[in-house]
Amino acid sequence: MADPMTTGTLATSAVFTSAITLDEAEPQHFDLAFTAVTQPCPWPKAYGGDLVAAAAAAAMRSVTDGKTLHSMHSYFLRPADIGARVRYEVELLRDGRGYSTRQVRGYQNGKPLYVCLANFAAGEAGGSFQAEFAGGVPGPEELPGSADYLAGRSGGSMTEVSKAYWSGGRSFDMRHVPGPVYLAVEGERVPHQAVWVRPFDPLRPVEGLTDAQRDLAALAYVCDYTILEPVLRVLDLPWAQPGLVTASLDHAMWFHRQGPVGDWLLYTQEAVAADGGRGLGYGRFFTRDHRHLATVAQEGMIRAARPAAGRTQHGHLRS
């Protein structure tokens, strides 16, 4: 069978649903345990969104009284191996009438590599407010997808494998405004961008999760792909410049409203700060009818190549 990572034929949301498909396991440290397999990617280590989404799924499976996930706060401790099982241990910290709290730790090779706190709410009557939808953004139908943009292009550290992955291996179609940062920073070096995202095909059912829970996990999964891009954009660091190493350090996410993830969502993003080899990105997810679904903040390591004598050089290796 041909490897879709090298042929570019993989354009399906099954990569995501496979990442959050959990198998029950005997707990070794806390109250419940599940395992999940990290999905293929062309970088040295697994995609961080695999860990966040699988941990969200594990936490949601531990709450059985109808409460909804409303926030997660995560740290990435070690890189995860690709195509290998991660054990997610869930600690039942608190179950109250209105709120419940879980700690989830991911283990691989006998060591913790990821930890998060997840909070759940029963919901109650109250006032409502949401951030304003970004105006003047071209619709997704007016923009090229990653595969269209990358067709016939090459350069930098981009390989055929990474090109295939960017084009169709991430479960979601992504369309950038003002333009992608794959090979070069398209458009101005501004500290903000927007990305339209939509699954390549309808999301499949995931055992142990309702469709609404799966959709929350989908937001947690896809947010990590581009959240640091506004920082890279303002620093003029495209992904494919040789020598750049990035890694997720910590991540926070708040889920304000439930909504279907099968249609286009607008993911507005901005750079908050960059210094000391780290950058902080901030983002919001909106539906096409302007509902604000979720907010994300993430800090990542951004390690550019040391410039050679007499010249300036940047680069990239996604970790």
Coordinates of C-alpha atoms in Angstrom, one line a residue:
M1 CA 0.0 0.0 0.0
A2 CA 1.3 3.5 -0.9
D3 CA 2.3 5.7 2.1
P4 CA 0.0 8.7 2.0
M5 CA 2.7 10.7 3.8
T6 CA 4.8 10.4 0.6
T7 CA 2.2 10.3 -2.1
G8 CA 0.1 13.2 -0.8
T9 CA -3.2 11.2 -1.1
L10 CA -4.2 11.6 2.5
A11 CA -6.8 14.3 2.7
T12 CA -9.1 12.9 5.4
S13 CA -10.2 13.8 8.9
A14 CA -9.5 10.2 10.0
V15 CA -6.0 11.3 11.2
F16 CA -7.7 13.4 13.9
T17 CA -10.3 10.8 14.9
S18 CA -7.6 8.1 15.1
A19 CA -5.6 10.4 17.4
I20 CA -8.4 10.6 19.9
T21 CA -9.5 7.0 19.7
L22 CA -8.7 5.7 23.2
D23 CA -8.3 2.2 24.6
E24 CA -9.0 1.6 28.2
A25 CA -6.0 0.5 30.3
E26 CA -5.2 -0.4 33.9
P27 CA -4.2 2.7 35.8
Q28 CA -0.7 2.7 37.3
H29 CA -0.7 6.1 38.9
F30 CA -4.2 7.6 39.2
D31 CA -7.9 6.7 39.0
L32 CA -8.4 5.9 35.3
A33 CA -6.2 5.2 32.3
F34 CA -6.4 5.2 28.5
T35 CA -4.0 4.8 25.7
A36 CA -3.8 6.4 22.2
V37 CA -1.4 6.2 19.4
T38 CA 0.3 9.4 18.1
Q39 CA -0.3 10.0 14.4
P40 CA 2.2 10.2 11.5
C41 CA 3.9 13.5 10.8
P42 CA 7.2 14.4 9.0
W43 CA 8.9 16.0 12.0
P44 CA 11.2 14.2 14.5
K45 CA 8.5 14.0 17.2
A46 CA 4.7 13.7 17.4
Y47 CA 2.4 16.7 16.8
G48 CA 1.5 18.4 20.1
G49 CA -2.2 18.7 19.2
D50 CA -2.3 14.8 19.4
L51 CA -1.5 15.0 23.1
V52 CA -3.9 17.9 23.9
A53 CA -6.8 16.3 22.0
A54 CA -6.3 12.8 23.4
A55 CA -6.0 14.2 26.9
A56 CA -9.2 16.1 26.4
A57 CA -10.9 12.9 25.3
A58 CA -9.6 11.1 28.3
A59 CA -10.8 13.8 30.7
M60 CA -14.2 13.9 29.0
R61 CA -14.6 10.2 29.3
S62 CA -14.1 10.4 33.0
V63 CA -17.0 12.9 33.5
T64 CA -20.3 11.0 33.4
D65 CA -22.8 13.5 34.9
G66 CA -23.3 15.7 31.8
K67 CA -20.9 18.5 32.6
T68 CA -19.1 20.1 29.6
L69 CA -15.4 20.7 29.2
H70 CA -14.9 24.5 29.5
S71 CA -11.1 24.9 30.0
M72 CA -7.7 23.1 29.8
H73 CA -4.3 24.2 30.9
S74 CA -1.4 22.1 29.6
Y75 CA 2.4 21.7 29.8
F76 CA 4.5 19.8 27.3
L77 CA 7.3 18.2 29.3
R78 CA 9.0 15.9 26.7
P79 CA 8.6 15.2 23.0
A80 CA 6.5 12.1 22.1
D81 CA 7.5 9.3 19.7
I82 CA 5.5 9.1 16.5
G83 CA 3.3 6.0 16.0
A84 CA 3.7 4.9 19.6
R85 CA 1.2 4.6 22.4
V86 CA 0.9 7.3 25.1
R87 CA -0.8 6.3 28.4
Y88 CA -3.1 9.0 29.7
E89 CA -3.7 8.7 33.4
V90 CA -6.7 10.6 34.8
E91 CA -6.9 11.8 38.4
L92 CA -10.5 12.6 39.6
L93 CA -9.6 15.8 41.6
R94 CA -13.1 17.0 42.3
D95 CA -16.7 16.4 41.5
G96 CA -19.0 19.2 42.6
R97 CA -22.6 20.1 41.8
G98 CA -21.5 22.8 39.3
Y99 CA -17.9 22.0 38.4
S100 CA -15.6 19.1 38.2
T101 CA -11.8 19.0 37.8
R102 CA -9.4 16.4 36.3
Q103 CA -5.7 16.1 36.0
V104 CA -4.4 14.2 33.0
R105 CA -0.8 13.0 32.6
G106 CA 0.6 11.5 29.5
Y107 CA 3.3 8.8 29.9
Q108 CA 5.6 7.3 27.2
N109 CA 8.7 5.2 27.7
G110 CA 8.1 5.2 31.5
K111 CA 8.3 9.0 31.7
P112 CA 5.7 11.8 31.9
L113 CA 5.7 13.9 28.8
Y114 CA 2.5 15.9 29.1
V115 CA 0.3 17.2 31.9
C116 CA -2.9 19.2 32.0
L117 CA -5.7 20.3 34.3
A118 CA -9.2 20.2 32.7
N119 CA -12.3 21.7 34.2
F120 CA -16.0 20.9 33.5
A121 CA -19.1 23.0 34.1
A122 CA -22.8 22.0 34.5
G123 CA -23.8 25.4 33.1
E124 CA -26.3 27.9 34.5
A125 CA -28.4 30.9 33.5
G126 CA -26.5 34.2 33.1
G127 CA -25.6 37.0 30.9
S128 CA -23.9 36.5 27.5
F129 CA -21.1 38.3 25.7
Q130 CA -18.8 37.3 22.9
A131 CA -15.8 38.8 21.1
E132 CA -16.5 40.6 17.8
F133 CA -16.1 38.7 14.6
A134 CA -13.3 39.9 12.4
G135 CA -14.7 42.0 9.6
G136 CA -13.3 42.3 6.1
V137 CA -11.7 38.8 6.0
P138 CA -12.1 37.1 2.5
G139 CA -14.3 33.9 2.6
P140 CA -12.6 30.5 2.4
E141 CA -14.0 30.0 -1.1
E142 CA -11.8 33.0 -2.3
L143 CA -8.6 31.6 -0.9
P144 CA -6.3 28.7 -1.9
G145 CA -6.0 25.6 0.3
S146 CA -2.6 24.4 1.3
A147 CA -2.5 21.8 -1.5
D148 CA -3.3 24.5 -4.1
Y149 CA -0.8 26.9 -2.7
L150 CA 2.1 24.4 -2.5
A151 CA 1.5 22.8 -5.9
G152 CA 4.6 23.3 -8.0
R153 CA 6.4 25.1 -5.2
S154 CA 9.6 24.0 -3.4
G155 CA 12.4 25.5 -1.4
G156 CA 14.1 25.6 2.0
S157 CA 13.8 22.6 4.2
M158 CA 10.5 21.5 2.6
T159 CA 10.6 17.9 1.5
E160 CA 8.0 15.9 -0.5
V161 CA 6.9 14.3 2.7
S162 CA 6.4 17.6 4.5
K163 CA 4.7 19.1 1.5
A164 CA 2.3 16.2 1.4
Y165 CA 1.6 16.6 5.1
W166 CA 1.0 20.3 4.8
S167 CA -1.2 19.7 1.8
G168 CA -3.4 17.0 3.1
G169 CA -2.1 15.1 6.1
R170 CA -3.4 17.3 9.0
S171 CA -7.2 16.3 8.8
F172 CA -8.2 20.0 8.2
D173 CA -8.1 22.2 5.2
M174 CA -6.4 25.5 6.1
R175 CA -6.7 28.8 4.2
H176 CA -4.6 31.7 5.4
V177 CA -5.2 35.5 5.4
P178 CA -3.0 37.4 4.4
G179 CA -1.2 34.3 3.1
P180 CA 0.7 31.2 4.3
V181 CA 4.1 31.1 6.0
Y182 CA 5.2 27.7 4.6
L183 CA 8.0 28.8 2.3
A184 CA 8.1 32.5 2.8
V185 CA 6.1 35.0 4.8
E186 CA 3.3 35.9 2.4
G187 CA 2.1 39.5 2.9
E188 CA 3.2 42.0 5.4
R189 CA 5.2 41.2 8.6
V190 CA 2.3 41.9 10.8
P191 CA 1.7 40.3 14.2
H192 CA -1.7 38.8 13.3
Q193 CA -3.4 36.5 10.8
A194 CA -6.6 34.5 10.2
V195 CA -7.0 30.9 9.1
W196 CA -10.1 29.3 7.8
V197 CA -10.2 25.7 9.0
R198 CA -12.6 22.8 8.1
P199 CA -12.2 19.0 8.2
F200 CA -11.4 17.5 4.8
D201 CA -14.5 15.2 5.2
P202 CA -17.2 14.7 7.8
L203 CA -15.8 13.8 11.2
R204 CA -16.3 10.1 12.1
P205 CA -17.9 8.9 15.3
V206 CA -15.4 8.3 18.1
E207 CA -16.1 5.5 20.6
G208 CA -16.7 6.8 24.1
L209 CA -17.4 10.4 23.0
T210 CA -20.5 12.1 21.9
D211 CA -20.3 14.1 18.7
A212 CA -20.3 17.3 20.7
Q213 CA -17.3 16.1 22.8
R214 CA -15.5 15.0 19.6
D215 CA -16.0 18.5 18.2
L216 CA -14.4 20.0 21.4
A217 CA -11.5 17.7 21.0
A218 CA -11.2 18.8 17.3
L219 CA -10.7 22.4 18.3
A220 CA -8.0 21.3 20.8
Y221 CA -6.4 19.3 18.1
V222 CA -6.3 21.8 15.2
C223 CA -5.4 24.9 17.2
D224 CA -1.8 23.9 17.7
Y225 CA -0.9 23.8 14.0
T226 CA -0.9 27.6 13.4
I227 CA -1.1 29.3 16.8
L228 CA 2.6 30.3 16.6
E229 CA 2.5 31.5 13.0
P230 CA 1.7 35.2 13.9
V231 CA 4.9 35.2 15.9
L232 CA 6.8 33.6 13.0
R233 CA 5.2 36.1 10.6
V234 CA 6.3 39.2 12.6
L235 CA 9.8 37.7 13.0
D236 CA 10.0 36.9 9.2
L237 CA 10.5 33.2 9.9
P238 CA 8.7 30.9 7.4
W239 CA 8.4 27.2 8.4
A240 CA 10.7 26.0 5.6
Q241 CA 13.8 28.0 6.3
P242 CA 16.5 25.6 7.4
G243 CA 17.6 25.6 11.0
L244 CA 14.5 26.8 12.8
V245 CA 13.3 24.6 15.6
T246 CA 10.0 25.1 17.3
A247 CA 8.3 23.2 20.1
S248 CA 5.1 23.8 22.2
L249 CA 5.8 24.7 25.8
D250 CA 2.4 25.4 27.4
H251 CA -1.1 25.8 26.2
A252 CA -4.4 27.1 27.6
M253 CA -7.8 26.8 26.0
W254 CA -11.3 28.0 27.0
F255 CA -14.4 26.6 25.4
H256 CA -17.2 29.2 25.5
R257 CA -19.9 27.6 23.4
Q258 CA -20.6 24.4 21.6
G259 CA -21.0 24.4 17.9
P260 CA -20.5 22.0 14.9
V261 CA -16.9 21.8 13.6
G262 CA -17.9 20.3 10.2
D263 CA -18.2 23.7 8.5
W264 CA -15.6 26.4 8.0
L265 CA -14.4 28.1 11.2
L266 CA -12.5 31.4 11.3
Y267 CA -9.4 31.1 13.6
T268 CA -8.2 34.7 14.2
Q269 CA -4.7 34.8 15.7
E270 CA -2.2 37.4 17.0
A271 CA 1.3 37.5 18.4
V272 CA 1.4 38.7 22.0
A273 CA 5.2 38.6 22.7
A274 CA 8.5 37.1 21.5
D275 CA 11.8 37.2 23.4
G276 CA 14.3 34.9 24.9
G277 CA 13.7 32.1 22.4
R278 CA 10.0 32.0 23.2
G279 CA 6.9 33.3 21.5
L280 CA 3.3 33.6 22.7
G281 CA 0.3 33.4 20.4
Y282 CA -3.4 34.0 21.0
G283 CA -6.4 33.0 19.0
R284 CA -10.1 32.7 18.8
F285 CA -12.4 30.4 16.9
F286 CA -15.6 31.7 15.3
T287 CA -18.3 30.0 13.2
R288 CA -19.4 31.6 9.9
D289 CA -22.5 33.0 11.7
H290 CA -20.1 34.8 14.1
R291 CA -20.4 32.6 17.2
H292 CA -17.3 32.7 19.3
L293 CA -16.6 29.1 20.2
A294 CA -13.2 29.0 21.9
T295 CA -10.1 31.0 22.9
V296 CA -6.5 29.7 22.8
A297 CA -3.2 31.0 24.2
Q298 CA 0.1 29.1 23.6
E299 CA 3.7 29.7 24.3
G300 CA 6.3 27.9 22.2
M301 CA 10.1 27.7 21.8
I302 CA 11.3 29.4 18.7
R303 CA 15.0 28.7 18.1
A304 CA 16.4 30.2 14.9
A305 CA 19.6 29.1 13.4
R306 CA 22.7 31.0 14.4
P307 CA 23.7 33.3 11.6
A308 CA 26.9 32.4 9.7
A309 CA 29.7 34.8 9.8
G310 CA 28.9 37.9 7.7
R311 CA 25.3 36.8 6.9
T312 CA 21.9 36.4 8.5
Q313 CA 20.1 33.1 8.4
H314 CA 16.9 31.7 9.8
G315 CA 15.5 28.2 9.5
H316 CA 13.0 25.6 10.7
L317 CA 12.5 22.1 11.9
R318 CA 9.1 21.5 13.4
S319 CA 9.4 19.5 16.6

